Coordinates of C-alpha atoms in Angstrom, one line a residue:
X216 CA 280.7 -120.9 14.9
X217 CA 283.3 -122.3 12.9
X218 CA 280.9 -125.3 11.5
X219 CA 278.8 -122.2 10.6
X220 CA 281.8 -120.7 8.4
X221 CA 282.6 -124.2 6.6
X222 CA 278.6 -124.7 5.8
X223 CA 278.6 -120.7 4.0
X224 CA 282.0 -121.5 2.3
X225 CA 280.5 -124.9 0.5
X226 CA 277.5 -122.7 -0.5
X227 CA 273.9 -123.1 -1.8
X228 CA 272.4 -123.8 -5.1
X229 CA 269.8 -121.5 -5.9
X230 CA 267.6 -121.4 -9.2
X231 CA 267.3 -117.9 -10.8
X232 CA 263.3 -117.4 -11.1
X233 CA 261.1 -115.3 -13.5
X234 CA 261.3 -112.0 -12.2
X235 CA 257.5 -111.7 -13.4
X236 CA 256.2 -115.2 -13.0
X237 CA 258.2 -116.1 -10.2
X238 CA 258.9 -120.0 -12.1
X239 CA 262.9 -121.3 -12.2
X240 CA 264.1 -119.7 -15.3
X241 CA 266.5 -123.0 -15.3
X242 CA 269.5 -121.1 -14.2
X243 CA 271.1 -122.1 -11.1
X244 CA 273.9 -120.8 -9.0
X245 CA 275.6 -121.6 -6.0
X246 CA 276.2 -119.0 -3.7
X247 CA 278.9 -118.6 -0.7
X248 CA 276.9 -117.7 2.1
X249 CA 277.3 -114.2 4.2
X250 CA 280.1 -115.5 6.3
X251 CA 282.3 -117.6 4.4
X252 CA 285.8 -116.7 3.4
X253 CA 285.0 -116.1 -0.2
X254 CA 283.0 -113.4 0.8
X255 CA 285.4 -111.7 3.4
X256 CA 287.7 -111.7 0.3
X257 CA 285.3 -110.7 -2.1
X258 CA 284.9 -107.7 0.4
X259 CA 288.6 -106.7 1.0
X260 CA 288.7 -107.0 -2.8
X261 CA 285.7 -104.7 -2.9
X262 CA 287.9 -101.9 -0.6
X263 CA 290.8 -102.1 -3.1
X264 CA 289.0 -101.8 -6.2
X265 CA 287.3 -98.8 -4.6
X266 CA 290.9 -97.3 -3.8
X267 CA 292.5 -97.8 -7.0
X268 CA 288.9 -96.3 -9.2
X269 CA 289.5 -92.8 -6.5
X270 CA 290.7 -90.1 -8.1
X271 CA 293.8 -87.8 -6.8
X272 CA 290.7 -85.9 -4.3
X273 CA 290.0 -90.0 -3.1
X274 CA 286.4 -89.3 -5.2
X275 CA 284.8 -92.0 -7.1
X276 CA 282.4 -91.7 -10.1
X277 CA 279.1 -93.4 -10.0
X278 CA 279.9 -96.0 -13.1
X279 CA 283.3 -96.9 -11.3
X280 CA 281.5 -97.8 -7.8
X281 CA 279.2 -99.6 -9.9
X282 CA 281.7 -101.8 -11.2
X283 CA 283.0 -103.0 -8.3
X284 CA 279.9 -103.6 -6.8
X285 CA 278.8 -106.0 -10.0
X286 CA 282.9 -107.5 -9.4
X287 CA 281.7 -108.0 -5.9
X288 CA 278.4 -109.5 -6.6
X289 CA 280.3 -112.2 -9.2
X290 CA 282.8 -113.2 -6.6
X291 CA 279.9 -114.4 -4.3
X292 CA 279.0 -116.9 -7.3
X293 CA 281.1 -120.6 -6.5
X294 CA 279.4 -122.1 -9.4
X295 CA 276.6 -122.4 -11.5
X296 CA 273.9 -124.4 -14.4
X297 CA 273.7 -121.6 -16.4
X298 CA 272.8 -122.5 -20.6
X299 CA 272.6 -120.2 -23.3
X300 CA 271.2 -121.1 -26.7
X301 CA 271.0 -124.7 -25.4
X302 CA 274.8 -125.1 -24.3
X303 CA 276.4 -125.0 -21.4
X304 CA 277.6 -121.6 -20.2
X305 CA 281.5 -122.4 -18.8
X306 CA 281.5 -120.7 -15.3
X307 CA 283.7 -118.2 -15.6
X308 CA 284.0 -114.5 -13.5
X309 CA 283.4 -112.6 -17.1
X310 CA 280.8 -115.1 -17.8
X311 CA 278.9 -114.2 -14.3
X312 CA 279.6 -110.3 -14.7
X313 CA 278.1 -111.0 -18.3
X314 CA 274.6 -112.2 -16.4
X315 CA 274.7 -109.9 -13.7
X316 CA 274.9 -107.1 -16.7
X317 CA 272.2 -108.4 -18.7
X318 CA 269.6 -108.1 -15.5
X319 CA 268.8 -106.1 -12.9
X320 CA 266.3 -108.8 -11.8
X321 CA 269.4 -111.5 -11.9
X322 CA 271.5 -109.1 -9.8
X323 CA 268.8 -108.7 -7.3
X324 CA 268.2 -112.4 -6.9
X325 CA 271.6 -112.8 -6.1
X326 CA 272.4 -110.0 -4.0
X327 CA 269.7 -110.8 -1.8
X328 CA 270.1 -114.6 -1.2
X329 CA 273.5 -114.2 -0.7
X330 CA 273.2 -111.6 2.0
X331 CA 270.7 -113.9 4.0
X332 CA 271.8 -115.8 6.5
X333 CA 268.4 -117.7 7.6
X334 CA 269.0 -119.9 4.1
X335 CA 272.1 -121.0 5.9
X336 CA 270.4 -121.6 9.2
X337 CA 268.0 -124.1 7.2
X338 CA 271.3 -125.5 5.4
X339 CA 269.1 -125.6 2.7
X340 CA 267.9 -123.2 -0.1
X341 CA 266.1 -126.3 -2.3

């Protein structure tokens, strides 16, 4: 089990695909799988967030849950091959809120291969 932690803290590389055509869109990111530490923290970060956005009746709005789910999403990212307008994008956490922003399909992508843990089982996403 604790080989299985060390393999989802190294992570995966995934490519982004066409959310239409299903083709690599030549983005790539590497994701910390379901069980790796940067997740746990990304989570207990997730909690705090969610405490500090409640208001003095512990309620919290719709756009504010949103954020730290987007803040959550971004700290799953360990790096990336990400261009824009034929340079290198520096990986950066605004940089990766910046694309998660810009797509819903991006987000889902993202959300859902870092969430499964049979692409860890294979110990390989490529």
């Amino acid at each position: 089990m604790i080989g299985m932690v060390e393999d989802h803290e190294r992570g995966l590389w995934f490519d982004l695909l066409d959310p239409i055509k299903g083709k690599p869109t030549g983005m790539r990111v590497k994701l910390a799988g379901p069980d790796s530490a940067t997740q746990a923290r990304a989570r207990v970060l997730l909690v705090d967030e969610l405490a500090e956005f409640a208001d003095l009746d512990g309620r919290v709005s719709g756009e504010a849950r949103e954020t730290a789910r987007l803040r959550n999403l971004a700290r799953c990212v360990i790096a990336w091959d990400v261009a824009e307008g034929g340079a290198a994008l520096p990986f950066t956490f605004a940089n990766v809120l910046r694309l998660l922003r810009a797509g819903v399909w991006a987000q889902s992508q993202i959300d859902a291969l870092a969430a499964d843990r049979r692409l860890w089982a294979k110990g390989s996403a490529e």
